[in-house]
Phi, psi and omega in degrees: 000295186310311168324297195306301174317310195293306173331300193288317175303324186274346173300302179306315179292340180277328192266000185290146168267138150244121187241114179258137172262325179276142187072283166217166189285153183200116173237137171221168180211130190044041173089338186274126168299141172277149184287172198271128192277165173310168188285323171305325179278326165313311171300333180276318187297313179301326181302305178293331191288316182277036186200038184291343184270012171211155166283158160231134185299164192286315163320300180285329166294328175294322181292294187305299196266351161203089196270338196259359178246150174312157187297326175302321172275339155307314161321310177297314190291328180280316190270347159296320189297318181311295183298312175306308167308309181310301190303329186268336188243348192289135171301153188277344195235136187297337180301340179264134170300153162301152177296307200245138165254120193241122158255199191281320177266332182222139208244147169176174182271133209271138189294345178248033184292150187269114174192151186233131181238119176307320177289323169310312179306325179281315202267327178284324154335283194295346173277344186277350173239001186309328193253005189236114186302151187309314176267013158262010189273139179292172176296318166311320192285317190274347183283311188306320180303291190317327191275333171291320186290319175314308200272018174265080172276008179160180182289158193299129164051052183301159185077353173270140186230027172288148181320287182320320158293331191276322180283340176280324163318318178288325180283318168296310178316318171290319167305322177304300180308306184300330183285337175291298184321313182300304188307299155321323170265357149297315182289330178297324187288321178274355181078020170250077201288337161288328181289313185313309177297309177305328184277335170317297186305320176296318188294316205281340175291327163279332165211087208286008186261009199269085185305334172286335173302298174309315198284311199289324174306300193308315182300308197294335188294318188283319187271358162285346181090001181277068187306306185314311179297314193313319176285327176296318173310315201275329165311296160340302191274324170315298190290337174298314185271338163292321178282340183259332196226341171080032171238173175270155172291167193294170162296329176289329185291315192287310185283357184266314172319308191286330185288335181278321170306316177290334183105003176302334197228102195207193177310126177290144157324000000 
């Protein structure tokens, strides 16, 4: 019986769809890339995947994705896209649930569909650390956060400018920033200075005006014994804030700069 269950689990893994939404849309089955779908079918798929926990009325989907078309025409477009998705993505064997649950009035992602989506994995991992300060993370939570950060290969569906997509993009970017912030704090608390610097630099590549991250990097460099880099980080922070917002660093940042400059913050003996 155990062997039979293992065979079934292996088969399910082989048949599962792997879908990536970070950076660019990528759809694979068993590691093999599938043929590109029509643009609107891809948009419909991504819209549903980003809202997997609830069904959507056909009318709401048609209005969201074909807002400029007459109601009857937009519903026709929706039917066409649903057919295209079913033809391209449904499992070949009846033993596997269909990806989409399509009813007369409602459409949604089947809760038992054999599918792996990077944004879903990312969000589950973030939920496990969302309410914890970075310094209080356990080793297991930090590992989950590291795995989630590795999933974020770029902004959500880069190059898409639909209003619903831009809202979701900002939401995931905020989660990514919060995740990296916790990892930096975890590294500061554990003395993992090199790893903390790597996370800080990664966050600044997405938002180089993030003053808190500049401060964290100043601390990390100082604790690593590289005072010149810590002071240079302050200069980069001040220049970014002046260039983008016309403001100076906060008093807290200035105080940290003075401590580092005076040699009050440095590596432990």
